[in-house]
Amino acid sequence: MLILEADPLFKIFRHQTIWLLTVLLATLAILTLVAFWGQINTWQAYSRPVFENMLGMDAEIQKDFELVRDLNERYAGNVLCGEDMLNAMRIAELNAQRLHEFSYIQDDRLLCTTTLGQVPEPVIQSGETVKGKFSDVEFALSAPVLALGGRVTGMQVKINKFQAFIRPLSVETMQVPWLQTGVYVMTDQGMTPVLQPLDVEPRAPFVEMGPNWWIDDWMWVEQYCYGAGSCGLVSVNISTYLSSRREAVLAATFFLMLMMGLVGVVVRHAHQRYMTLGRQLKRSLNYHTVDCVYQPIIRLSDEELDGCEVLCRWRNEDGQQIRPDIFISEIEKNGQTRQLTEIVLKKAVDELMSAGLFGHIRMSVNTFPDDIASGHVDQILTKIFADRSCQPVTVEITEQEAGDVSKVAQNIEQLRSRLVKLAIDDFGTGYSNFQHLEKLNVDYLKIDQSFVRGMETNALRSRLVKNIVEMAQTLGLQTVAEGVELKEQFDALKELGVSFTQGYYHAKPMPISDFDEYVKQHKVAGID
């Protein structure tokens, strides 16, 4: 047998297992991605109304800002809080939707408001303000309301010399514990909250205007930027969300497992249908995927090279070279025995002729008894050899039991008429009983390597080999011992009267180029 780097059967199993796992993992990834995108759509269904509410509020507040800007334009000079200014401020408050309690500021001192009128003593304005980087509006997030005695605070906006309080803003969040909202503006210090700061950091609005979402530390965040550096944020705490949707998560997990099970069944079926050894053989058994290797057969009487056995290897769709002991059973199941025999014979003849060896040494080729019984082997030889002599060919009958021994015997005679030699391969199985040997007119008996292995130290095996040789001689057959690996075995076989030997002791099976060199370095007994 040809020694490979690893057992091809293991390679096939490993390849198929990896292929199956890859498909299952890819399916799991796709299903997870689909579920994830479905979840994103669910969260966006919550965020869209929030952003629509924010946009609506922002549009109303922007209109109110224009009222404040009009006051600044109208009273641009150093005008104290006269009745005309107070009336203009009250009219602006009446027309405003979101602003109230307008006031006038000069040199950081509040001089009058729409509710109190002119204050007796100017009130110094203190506290931090937030000014938008792209806006003329300043925000004081917690300014005291003088009309209420300064005990209540609110969000205040200031444009130049006029300021007003924003009525309490309410962003609709549908009162769900896992969802939070916030409003931010771009300042020189970055994104600064002006309403309901969140536990996540927003991203600069000039990176991408409009909606933009990301996931950060188990938080799904969607940001919608609008206007001059203003952004609304909606965040979903994923762990809290999953906890609140325990039943839905369990149902989704069950559905995912069910889908994986169904996909596994479908993939396994498809794998068995399209990727198994038998299916690959049906698709890709041809002249180009079958490799022939040649193992020398040595005549013991003079230790000269008598011929070779043609062995085959098949390369699967991954280019892995597979031994016949692995794929032959599938060949038989597929009904491809005749096809394989024809490929091996044709390729061996082509390669031996190219090397100039055909006709100078004998070639032995394994065939199947049923193909001999049906006449297929005879048809193949007729097709391949045409007007060439079949004398260099030895047909080996494998251990497979034929259904009709008489048919095998009949077609053996037809092959013999073409000067083809016949051999019983792997003696010890199939045709090993004496009754069959009497019926089949063959030339050689090949002693299975299981008898040869260890015979140099095992007296019982040595005696069995001796009995086989004596039986073959009684029937007028020559013997070929397979699997010879040691000189001790070779010497013992020669002493027992074995006719020919083959095995690693002489050479491993080799490609035609190496076999050509082997023939040049050894004596050739010639064809008889």
Short mmCIF file of C-alpha atoms in Angstrom, two decimals:
data_model
loop_
_atom_site.label_atom_id
_atom_site.label_comp_id
_atom_site.label_asym_id
_atom_site.label_seq_id
_atom_site.Cartn_x
_atom_site.Cartn_y
_atom_site.Cartn_z
CA MET A 1 0.00 0.00 0.00
CA LEU A 2 1.14 3.56 -0.62
CA ILE A 3 2.19 5.36 2.54
CA LEU A 4 0.54 8.77 2.83
CA GLU A 5 1.26 11.59 5.28
CA ALA A 6 -1.97 10.79 7.15
CA ASP A 7 -4.75 8.27 6.97
CA PRO A 8 -6.99 9.37 4.07
CA LEU A 9 -10.08 8.07 5.83
CA PHE A 10 -9.31 10.38 8.75
CA LYS A 11 -8.70 13.22 6.31
CA ILE A 12 -12.08 12.62 4.68
CA PHE A 13 -13.82 12.45 8.04
CA ARG A 14 -12.00 15.54 9.25
CA HIS A 15 -12.80 17.44 6.07
CA GLN A 16 -16.48 16.47 6.19
CA THR A 17 -16.71 17.32 9.88
CA ILE A 18 -15.09 20.71 9.37
CA TRP A 19 -17.35 21.36 6.39
CA LEU A 20 -20.45 20.46 8.40
CA LEU A 21 -19.37 22.56 11.39
CA THR A 22 -18.58 25.49 9.10
CA VAL A 23 -22.04 25.37 7.54
CA LEU A 24 -23.72 25.10 10.95
CA LEU A 25 -21.67 27.98 12.37
CA ALA A 26 -22.36 30.09 9.28
CA THR A 27 -26.07 29.32 9.64
CA LEU A 28 -25.95 30.23 13.34
CA ALA A 29 -24.18 33.48 12.46
CA ILE A 30 -26.80 34.33 9.82
CA LEU A 31 -29.70 33.51 12.15
CA THR A 32 -28.09 35.54 14.92
CA LEU A 33 -27.55 38.44 12.52
CA VAL A 34 -31.17 38.26 11.38
CA ALA A 35 -32.37 38.17 15.00
CA PHE A 36 -30.06 41.07 15.85
CA TRP A 37 -31.33 43.21 13.00
CA GLY A 38 -34.88 42.35 13.98
CA GLN A 39 -34.09 43.55 17.50
CA ILE A 40 -32.54 46.75 16.16
CA ASN A 41 -35.76 47.41 14.25
CA THR A 42 -37.74 46.88 17.46
CA TRP A 43 -35.61 49.39 19.36
CA GLN A 44 -35.80 51.86 16.49
CA ALA A 45 -39.58 51.55 16.61
CA TYR A 46 -39.29 52.97 20.14
CA SER A 47 -36.72 55.64 19.26
CA ARG A 48 -38.49 57.08 16.22
CA PRO A 49 -41.43 58.62 18.15
CA VAL A 50 -38.95 60.05 20.68
CA PHE A 51 -36.93 61.76 17.96
CA GLU A 52 -40.09 63.01 16.28
CA ASN A 53 -41.12 64.51 19.63
CA MET A 54 -37.66 66.09 20.02
CA LEU A 55 -37.75 67.53 16.52
CA GLY A 56 -41.20 68.97 17.16
CA MET A 57 -40.06 70.63 20.39
CA ASP A 58 -36.91 71.92 18.74
CA ALA A 59 -38.90 73.50 15.90
CA GLU A 60 -41.18 75.29 18.43
CA ILE A 61 -38.22 76.49 20.51
CA GLN A 62 -36.39 77.74 17.41
CA LYS A 63 -39.44 79.85 16.52
CA ASP A 64 -39.43 81.24 20.06
CA PHE A 65 -35.75 82.09 19.70
CA GLU A 66 -36.68 84.31 16.76
CA LEU A 67 -38.96 86.28 19.08
CA VAL A 68 -36.01 86.85 21.40
CA ARG A 69 -33.80 87.89 18.50
CA ASP A 70 -36.48 90.36 17.35
CA LEU A 71 -36.45 91.95 20.82
CA ASN A 72 -32.67 92.33 20.63
CA GLU A 73 -32.92 93.95 17.22
CA ARG A 74 -35.73 96.27 18.29
CA TYR A 75 -34.04 97.37 21.51
CA ALA A 76 -30.42 97.35 20.44
CA GLY A 77 -29.50 100.56 22.29
CA ASN A 78 -28.97 101.08 25.99
CA VAL A 79 -32.67 101.27 26.74
CA LEU A 80 -33.88 100.74 30.27
CA CYS A 81 -37.00 98.76 31.03
CA GLY A 82 -39.66 101.16 29.82
CA GLU A 83 -43.34 100.42 29.35
CA ASP A 84 -42.85 99.94 25.61
CA MET A 85 -40.13 97.32 26.16
CA LEU A 86 -42.17 95.50 28.81
CA ASN A 87 -45.21 95.39 26.53
CA ALA A 88 -43.05 94.04 23.68
CA MET A 89 -41.66 91.37 26.03
CA ARG A 90 -45.19 90.41 27.16
CA ILE A 91 -46.41 90.17 23.56
CA ALA A 92 -43.43 87.93 22.73
CA GLU A 93 -44.26 85.74 25.76
CA LEU A 94 -47.87 85.54 24.62
CA ASN A 95 -46.81 84.40 21.15
CA ALA A 96 -44.18 81.95 22.39
CA GLN A 97 -45.01 78.24 22.62
CA ARG A 98 -42.14 77.06 24.80
CA LEU A 99 -40.67 80.21 26.40
CA HIS A 100 -42.05 82.22 29.30
CA GLU A 101 -40.91 84.79 31.85
CA PHE A 102 -38.95 86.99 29.46
CA SER A 103 -36.37 89.28 31.07
CA TYR A 104 -33.89 91.98 30.10
CA ILE A 105 -30.18 91.81 31.03
CA GLN A 106 -27.60 94.56 30.95
CA ASP A 107 -24.02 94.04 32.05
CA ASP A 108 -24.96 90.70 33.64
CA ARG A 109 -27.66 92.41 35.73
CA LEU A 110 -31.33 91.52 35.41
CA LEU A 111 -33.36 94.76 35.22
CA CYS A 112 -36.90 93.63 34.45
CA THR A 113 -39.18 90.66 33.73
CA THR A 114 -42.56 90.20 32.14
CA THR A 115 -44.05 89.17 35.50
CA LEU A 116 -42.30 91.55 37.94
CA GLY A 117 -41.85 94.47 35.60
CA GLN A 118 -38.87 96.64 36.53
CA VAL A 119 -37.15 95.10 39.56
CA PRO A 120 -36.37 97.50 42.44
CA GLU A 121 -32.76 96.45 42.60
CA PRO A 122 -30.90 94.90 39.61
CA VAL A 123 -30.20 91.16 40.17
CA ILE A 124 -26.71 89.95 39.39
CA GLN A 125 -26.86 86.89 37.09
CA SER A 126 -24.67 84.06 38.27
CA GLY A 127 -24.21 80.39 37.51
CA GLU A 128 -22.68 78.45 34.67
CA THR A 129 -24.11 78.64 31.19
CA VAL A 130 -23.70 76.44 28.16
CA LYS A 131 -23.28 78.11 24.80
CA GLY A 132 -23.73 76.20 21.57
CA LYS A 133 -20.66 76.22 19.35
CA PHE A 134 -22.71 77.02 16.27
CA SER A 135 -25.40 79.15 17.92
CA ASP A 136 -25.91 82.50 19.68
CA VAL A 137 -27.97 80.84 22.40
CA GLU A 138 -26.70 80.32 25.94
CA PHE A 139 -28.31 77.79 28.28
CA ALA A 140 -28.43 78.00 32.06
CA LEU A 141 -29.52 74.56 33.11
CA SER A 142 -30.63 75.55 36.63
CA ALA A 143 -31.46 79.24 37.01
CA PRO A 144 -33.68 80.61 39.86
CA VAL A 145 -37.10 81.92 38.85
CA LEU A 146 -37.44 85.38 40.49
CA ALA A 147 -41.22 85.46 40.00
CA LEU A 148 -41.41 82.51 42.39
CA GLY A 149 -39.05 83.97 44.95
CA GLY A 150 -36.00 82.27 43.54
CA ARG A 151 -36.88 79.03 45.32
CA VAL A 152 -37.69 77.25 42.03
CA THR A 153 -35.18 76.75 39.25
CA GLY A 154 -35.61 76.08 35.56
CA MET A 155 -33.78 75.94 32.25
CA GLN A 156 -33.07 79.42 30.98
CA VAL A 157 -31.96 80.58 27.55
CA LYS A 158 -30.21 83.84 26.78
CA ILE A 159 -29.67 85.61 23.48
CA ASN A 160 -27.62 88.78 23.78
CA LYS A 161 -29.60 91.01 26.23
CA PHE A 162 -32.82 89.07 26.54
CA GLN A 163 -33.45 85.76 28.24
CA ALA A 164 -36.42 83.53 29.03
CA PHE A 165 -37.23 80.28 30.76
CA ILE A 166 -38.09 77.17 28.75
CA ARG A 167 -41.26 75.51 29.90
CA PRO A 168 -40.52 72.06 31.37
CA LEU A 169 -39.73 69.68 28.54
CA SER A 170 -41.14 66.18 28.49
CA VAL A 171 -39.65 63.70 26.05
CA GLU A 172 -41.96 60.74 25.52
CA THR A 173 -40.18 57.53 26.52
CA MET A 174 -43.28 55.34 26.87
CA GLN A 175 -42.23 54.84 30.51
CA VAL A 176 -40.08 51.75 29.88
CA PRO A 177 -37.28 51.10 32.40
CA TRP A 178 -34.72 50.00 29.82
CA LEU A 179 -34.95 53.12 27.61
CA GLN A 180 -33.49 56.58 28.33
CA THR A 181 -33.45 59.81 26.34
CA GLY A 182 -31.32 62.95 26.39
CA VAL A 183 -30.63 66.17 24.49
CA TYR A 184 -27.11 67.50 23.86
CA VAL A 185 -25.60 70.55 22.18
CA MET A 186 -22.14 71.02 20.74
CA THR A 187 -20.02 73.45 22.78
CA ASP A 188 -16.33 74.27 22.90
CA GLN A 189 -16.02 71.58 25.55
CA GLY A 190 -17.71 68.94 23.38
CA MET A 191 -21.20 67.50 23.55
CA THR A 192 -22.90 68.92 26.64
CA PRO A 193 -26.26 67.74 28.02
CA VAL A 194 -29.07 70.26 28.24
CA LEU A 195 -31.80 67.72 29.09
CA GLN A 196 -31.61 64.36 30.90
CA PRO A 197 -27.90 63.42 30.61
CA LEU A 198 -27.28 59.72 29.89
CA ASP A 199 -24.67 57.18 31.00
CA VAL A 200 -23.26 57.00 27.47
CA GLU A 201 -21.17 59.52 25.59
CA PRO A 202 -22.70 61.01 22.43
CA ARG A 203 -20.72 61.38 19.26
CA ALA A 204 -19.94 64.69 17.60
CA PRO A 205 -22.88 65.76 15.38
CA PHE A 206 -20.70 66.79 12.48
CA VAL A 207 -19.56 63.15 12.11
CA GLU A 208 -22.91 62.19 10.66
CA MET A 209 -26.04 64.33 10.57
CA GLY A 210 -29.37 62.58 10.95
CA PRO A 211 -29.75 59.15 12.63
CA ASN A 212 -26.73 57.10 13.66
CA TRP A 213 -26.58 54.12 16.02
CA TRP A 214 -23.92 52.05 17.76
CA ILE A 215 -23.44 49.60 20.64
CA ASP A 216 -21.29 50.56 23.60
CA ASP A 217 -20.84 48.50 26.79
CA TRP A 218 -24.15 46.61 26.53
CA MET A 219 -25.95 49.79 25.56
CA TRP A 220 -27.62 50.30 22.21
CA VAL A 221 -27.47 54.01 21.42
CA GLU A 222 -29.15 55.91 18.63
CA GLN A 223 -28.31 59.54 18.04
CA TYR A 224 -30.25 61.95 15.87
CA CYS A 225 -28.49 65.24 15.15
CA TYR A 226 -30.35 68.25 13.86
CA GLY A 227 -30.02 72.02 13.72
CA ALA A 228 -26.83 73.81 14.65
CA GLY A 229 -25.01 71.20 16.70
CA SER A 230 -27.98 69.79 18.58
CA CYS A 231 -28.53 66.06 19.06
CA GLY A 232 -31.10 63.83 20.68
CA LEU A 233 -30.07 60.46 22.14
CA VAL A 234 -31.99 57.30 22.90
CA SER A 235 -30.23 54.48 24.76
CA VAL A 236 -31.39 50.94 25.48
CA ASN A 237 -29.85 48.96 28.33
CA ILE A 238 -29.60 45.58 26.60
CA SER A 239 -29.28 43.47 29.76
CA THR A 240 -32.28 45.20 31.36
CA TYR A 241 -34.23 44.82 28.14
CA LEU A 242 -33.50 41.09 27.92
CA SER A 243 -34.46 40.63 31.58
CA SER A 244 -37.79 42.34 30.96
CA ARG A 245 -38.36 40.16 27.89
CA ARG A 246 -37.48 36.83 29.50
CA GLU A 247 -40.30 34.92 27.87
CA ALA A 248 -39.52 36.38 24.46
CA VAL A 249 -35.81 35.54 24.87
CA LEU A 250 -36.64 31.95 25.81
CA ALA A 251 -38.99 31.67 22.83
CA ALA A 252 -36.34 33.14 20.50
CA THR A 253 -33.71 30.77 21.90
CA PHE A 254 -36.02 27.79 21.40
CA PHE A 255 -36.79 28.95 17.86
CA LEU A 256 -33.07 29.41 17.16
CA MET A 257 -32.29 25.91 18.44
CA LEU A 258 -35.15 24.48 16.40
CA MET A 259 -33.90 26.22 13.28
CA MET A 260 -30.36 25.01 13.94
CA GLY A 261 -31.67 21.46 14.34
CA LEU A 262 -33.61 21.67 11.07
CA VAL A 263 -30.64 23.22 9.29
CA GLY A 264 -28.41 20.49 10.71
CA VAL A 265 -30.71 17.80 9.32
CA VAL A 266 -30.88 19.50 5.92
CA VAL A 267 -27.12 20.11 5.81
CA ARG A 268 -26.39 16.54 6.86
CA HIS A 269 -28.71 15.23 4.17
CA ALA A 270 -27.15 17.53 1.58
CA HIS A 271 -23.69 16.53 2.79
CA GLN A 272 -24.49 12.85 2.47
CA ARG A 273 -26.02 13.46 -0.93
CA TYR A 274 -23.30 15.61 -2.44
CA MET A 275 -20.14 15.33 -0.35
CA THR A 276 -19.85 11.70 0.74
CA LEU A 277 -17.18 9.44 -0.72
CA GLY A 278 -19.68 7.54 -2.88
CA ARG A 279 -21.17 10.73 -4.33
CA GLN A 280 -17.74 12.18 -5.07
CA LEU A 281 -16.78 8.96 -6.84
CA LYS A 282 -19.90 9.17 -9.00
CA ARG A 283 -19.02 12.73 -9.95
CA SER A 284 -15.26 12.58 -10.34
CA LEU A 285 -14.05 9.07 -11.11
CA ASN A 286 -12.22 9.56 -14.40
CA TYR A 287 -8.90 9.16 -16.19
CA HIS A 288 -7.50 12.35 -14.63
CA THR A 289 -8.42 11.62 -11.00
CA VAL A 290 -7.02 8.07 -10.95
CA ASP A 291 -3.27 7.70 -10.41
CA CYS A 292 -1.43 4.48 -11.24
CA VAL A 293 1.50 3.28 -9.16
CA TYR A 294 3.67 0.27 -9.90
CA GLN A 295 5.11 -2.29 -7.46
CA PRO A 296 7.86 -4.59 -8.75
CA ILE A 297 7.35 -8.38 -8.76
CA ILE A 298 10.59 -10.35 -8.36
CA ARG A 299 11.23 -13.89 -9.62
CA LEU A 300 12.90 -15.84 -6.81
CA SER A 301 14.71 -18.37 -9.00
CA ASP A 302 17.11 -15.73 -10.34
CA GLU A 303 15.97 -12.66 -8.32
CA GLU A 304 15.29 -10.76 -11.51
CA LEU A 305 12.47 -8.29 -12.14
CA ASP A 306 9.58 -10.18 -13.70
CA GLY A 307 6.94 -7.48 -13.86
CA CYS A 308 4.82 -5.22 -11.74
CA GLU A 309 1.43 -4.98 -10.15
CA VAL A 310 -0.52 -1.89 -11.17
CA LEU A 311 -2.17 -0.33 -8.14
CA CYS A 312 -4.41 2.70 -8.22
CA ARG A 313 -5.01 5.73 -6.06
CA TRP A 314 -7.97 8.09 -6.47
CA ARG A 315 -7.81 11.83 -5.83
CA ASN A 316 -11.01 13.23 -4.32
CA GLU A 317 -12.41 16.69 -4.99
CA ASP A 318 -10.02 18.20 -2.41
CA GLY A 319 -7.02 16.68 -4.19
CA GLN A 320 -6.39 14.16 -1.39
CA GLN A 321 -5.03 10.83 -2.60
CA ILE A 322 -7.21 7.96 -1.37
CA ARG A 323 -6.12 4.32 -1.19
CA PRO A 324 -8.28 1.62 -2.82
CA ASP A 325 -8.93 -0.17 0.49
CA ILE A 326 -10.96 2.92 1.42
CA PHE A 327 -12.88 3.60 -1.78
CA ILE A 328 -13.23 0.16 -3.44
CA SER A 329 -16.33 -0.76 -1.41
CA GLU A 330 -17.99 2.48 -2.62
CA ILE A 331 -16.98 1.65 -6.19
CA GLU A 332 -18.80 -1.66 -5.84
CA LYS A 333 -21.88 0.00 -4.32
CA ASN A 334 -21.96 2.56 -7.14
CA GLY A 335 -21.60 -0.10 -9.83
CA GLN A 336 -18.39 1.55 -11.09
CA THR A 337 -16.12 -1.51 -11.10
CA ARG A 338 -16.01 -1.77 -14.88
CA GLN A 339 -15.31 1.96 -15.17
CA LEU A 340 -12.41 1.75 -12.71
CA THR A 341 -10.92 -1.34 -14.39
CA GLU A 342 -11.04 0.36 -17.78
CA ILE A 343 -9.44 3.56 -16.44
CA VAL A 344 -6.60 1.68 -14.68
CA LEU A 345 -5.87 -0.57 -17.68
CA LYS A 346 -5.96 2.33 -20.12
CA LYS A 347 -3.78 4.58 -17.97
CA ALA A 348 -1.26 1.83 -17.14
CA VAL A 349 -0.87 0.91 -20.83
CA ASP A 350 -0.48 4.59 -21.78
CA GLU A 351 2.16 5.21 -19.10
CA LEU A 352 4.11 2.01 -19.73
CA MET A 353 4.12 2.69 -23.47
CA SER A 354 5.30 6.27 -22.90
CA ALA A 355 8.14 4.92 -20.75
CA GLY A 356 9.01 2.31 -23.40
CA LEU A 357 8.28 -0.54 -20.99
CA PHE A 358 5.08 -2.01 -22.40
CA GLY A 359 5.78 -5.43 -23.90
CA HIS A 360 9.07 -5.79 -22.04
CA ILE A 361 7.65 -6.53 -18.59
CA ARG A 362 4.43 -8.14 -17.39
CA MET A 363 1.77 -5.91 -15.82
CA SER A 364 -0.78 -7.32 -13.34
CA VAL A 365 -4.08 -5.53 -12.86
CA ASN A 366 -6.81 -6.24 -10.31
CA THR A 367 -10.30 -6.90 -11.68
CA PHE A 368 -13.63 -7.88 -10.17
CA PRO A 369 -15.02 -11.43 -10.65
CA ASP A 370 -18.45 -10.16 -11.63
CA ASP A 371 -16.90 -8.08 -14.42
CA ILE A 372 -15.08 -11.18 -15.65
CA ALA A 373 -18.28 -13.24 -15.42
CA SER A 374 -20.24 -10.64 -17.40
CA GLY A 375 -17.58 -10.39 -20.11
CA HIS A 376 -16.86 -6.75 -19.34
CA VAL A 377 -13.14 -7.33 -18.77
CA ASP A 378 -12.86 -9.04 -22.16
CA GLN A 379 -14.66 -6.09 -23.78
CA ILE A 380 -12.37 -3.62 -22.04
CA LEU A 381 -9.25 -5.46 -23.23
CA THR A 382 -10.63 -5.55 -26.78
CA LYS A 383 -11.31 -1.83 -26.62
CA ILE A 384 -7.91 -0.86 -25.18
CA PHE A 385 -5.57 -3.25 -26.96
CA ALA A 386 -7.30 -3.42 -30.34
CA ASP A 387 -4.57 -4.82 -32.60
CA ARG A 388 -1.94 -5.06 -29.83
CA SER A 389 -1.12 -8.33 -28.07
CA CYS A 390 -2.52 -8.92 -24.57
CA GLN A 391 0.42 -11.18 -23.73
CA PRO A 392 2.02 -8.68 -21.26
CA VAL A 393 -1.16 -8.58 -19.13
CA THR A 394 -2.00 -10.60 -16.04
CA VAL A 395 -5.55 -10.21 -14.77
CA GLU A 396 -5.87 -10.66 -11.02
CA ILE A 397 -9.25 -11.75 -9.67
CA THR A 398 -9.96 -10.00 -6.39
CA GLU A 399 -11.29 -11.69 -3.30
CA GLN A 400 -14.87 -10.63 -4.03
CA GLU A 401 -17.14 -13.68 -4.32
CA ALA A 402 -18.83 -13.99 -7.71
CA GLY A 403 -22.44 -15.02 -8.06
CA ASP A 404 -21.77 -17.57 -10.80
CA VAL A 405 -18.37 -19.31 -10.65
CA SER A 406 -19.08 -21.19 -13.87
CA LYS A 407 -19.51 -17.87 -15.72
CA VAL A 408 -16.20 -16.66 -14.29
CA ALA A 409 -14.51 -19.89 -15.44
CA GLN A 410 -16.05 -19.60 -18.91
CA ASN A 411 -14.82 -16.04 -19.43
CA ILE A 412 -11.40 -16.91 -18.02
CA GLU A 413 -11.01 -19.23 -20.96
CA GLN A 414 -11.93 -16.40 -23.30
CA LEU A 415 -9.23 -14.25 -21.70
CA ARG A 416 -6.69 -17.05 -21.95
CA SER A 417 -7.36 -17.22 -25.68
CA ARG A 418 -5.97 -13.67 -25.84
CA LEU A 419 -2.77 -14.89 -24.10
CA VAL A 420 -3.82 -13.13 -20.90
CA LYS A 421 -2.47 -14.68 -17.69
CA LEU A 422 -4.82 -15.12 -14.70
CA ALA A 423 -4.09 -14.92 -10.99
CA ILE A 424 -6.13 -15.39 -7.80
CA ASP A 425 -5.38 -12.36 -5.65
CA ASP A 426 -5.18 -12.33 -1.83
CA PHE A 427 -5.38 -16.08 -1.41
CA GLY A 428 -7.20 -16.86 1.83
CA THR A 429 -10.57 -15.26 1.00
CA GLY A 430 -13.15 -15.51 -1.74
CA TYR A 431 -11.76 -18.12 -4.14
CA SER A 432 -9.45 -19.82 -1.64
CA ASN A 433 -11.36 -23.06 -1.39
CA PHE A 434 -10.01 -26.02 -3.34
CA GLN A 435 -13.25 -26.61 -5.27
CA HIS A 436 -13.07 -23.19 -6.86
CA LEU A 437 -9.41 -23.53 -7.66
CA GLU A 438 -10.19 -26.73 -9.56
CA LYS A 439 -12.83 -24.97 -11.67
CA LEU A 440 -10.83 -21.84 -12.48
CA ASN A 441 -8.03 -22.26 -14.97
CA VAL A 442 -5.57 -19.70 -13.60
CA ASP A 443 -1.77 -19.37 -13.70
CA TYR A 444 -0.84 -17.78 -10.39
CA LEU A 445 -1.90 -17.97 -6.77
CA LYS A 446 -1.07 -14.83 -4.79
CA ILE A 447 -0.48 -15.58 -1.11
CA ASP A 448 -2.12 -12.93 1.06
CA GLN A 449 0.27 -10.80 3.10
CA SER A 450 -1.47 -11.84 6.33
CA PHE A 451 0.21 -15.26 5.93
CA VAL A 452 3.60 -13.76 5.10
CA ARG A 453 3.67 -11.25 7.93
CA GLY A 454 5.56 -12.78 10.88
CA MET A 455 6.23 -16.14 9.16
CA GLU A 456 9.98 -15.80 9.82
CA THR A 457 9.32 -16.24 13.54
CA ASN A 458 5.93 -17.96 13.56
CA ALA A 459 6.17 -21.68 12.76
CA LEU A 460 2.42 -22.00 12.18
CA ARG A 461 2.34 -19.29 9.53
CA SER A 462 5.43 -20.73 7.88
CA ARG A 463 3.74 -24.15 7.76
CA LEU A 464 0.56 -22.57 6.26
CA VAL A 465 2.60 -20.90 3.52
CA LYS A 466 4.33 -24.24 2.82
CA ASN A 467 0.93 -25.96 2.51
CA ILE A 468 -0.31 -23.26 0.10
CA VAL A 469 2.80 -23.63 -2.05
CA GLU A 470 2.44 -27.42 -2.14
CA MET A 471 -1.24 -27.13 -3.06
CA ALA A 472 -0.40 -24.67 -5.85
CA GLN A 473 2.28 -26.96 -7.19
CA THR A 474 -0.21 -29.84 -7.17
CA LEU A 475 -2.56 -27.71 -9.28
CA GLY A 476 0.27 -26.58 -11.56
CA LEU A 477 0.12 -22.98 -10.33
CA GLN A 478 2.92 -20.57 -9.65
CA THR A 479 2.83 -18.59 -6.40
CA VAL A 480 3.36 -14.91 -5.64
CA ALA A 481 3.90 -13.87 -2.00
CA GLU A 482 2.58 -10.39 -1.19
CA GLY A 483 3.68 -8.03 1.56
CA VAL A 484 7.33 -9.13 1.83
CA GLU A 485 9.07 -6.60 4.05
CA LEU A 486 12.12 -8.40 5.53
CA LYS A 487 15.07 -10.29 4.12
CA GLU A 488 14.27 -13.14 6.53
CA GLN A 489 10.84 -13.45 4.94
CA PHE A 490 12.32 -13.34 1.45
CA ASP A 491 14.83 -16.11 2.30
CA ALA A 492 12.15 -18.26 3.96
CA LEU A 493 9.81 -17.90 0.96
CA LYS A 494 12.60 -18.79 -1.44
CA GLU A 495 13.40 -21.88 0.61
CA LEU A 496 9.72 -22.94 0.56
CA GLY A 497 9.66 -22.79 -3.22
CA VAL A 498 7.58 -19.63 -3.76
CA SER A 499 7.84 -18.47 -7.38
CA PHE A 500 7.62 -14.67 -7.03
CA THR A 501 7.58 -12.01 -4.29
CA GLN A 502 6.52 -8.41 -4.00
CA GLY A 503 6.53 -5.97 -1.12
CA TYR A 504 8.42 -3.17 0.59
CA TYR A 505 11.54 -5.34 0.83
CA HIS A 506 11.94 -4.81 -2.91
CA ALA A 507 10.20 -1.48 -3.38
CA LYS A 508 7.10 0.48 -2.48
CA PRO A 509 4.51 1.22 -5.17
CA MET A 510 5.86 4.11 -7.23
CA PRO A 511 4.79 6.44 -10.05
CA ILE A 512 5.80 5.56 -13.60
CA SER A 513 8.82 7.92 -13.64
CA ASP A 514 10.34 6.24 -10.58
CA PHE A 515 9.42 2.77 -11.84
CA ASP A 516 11.19 3.50 -15.13
CA GLU A 517 14.37 4.30 -13.18
CA TYR A 518 13.90 1.15 -11.09
CA VAL A 519 13.67 -1.01 -14.23
CA LYS A 520 16.87 0.55 -15.63
CA GLN A 521 18.74 -0.39 -12.44
CA HIS A 522 17.51 -4.01 -12.24
CA LYS A 523 17.61 -7.04 -14.45
CA VAL A 524 14.42 -7.86 -16.33
CA ALA A 525 13.46 -11.51 -16.65
CA GLY A 526 11.24 -10.86 -19.66
CA ILE A 527 7.82 -12.18 -20.61
CA ASP A 528 7.22 -15.92 -20.94
#
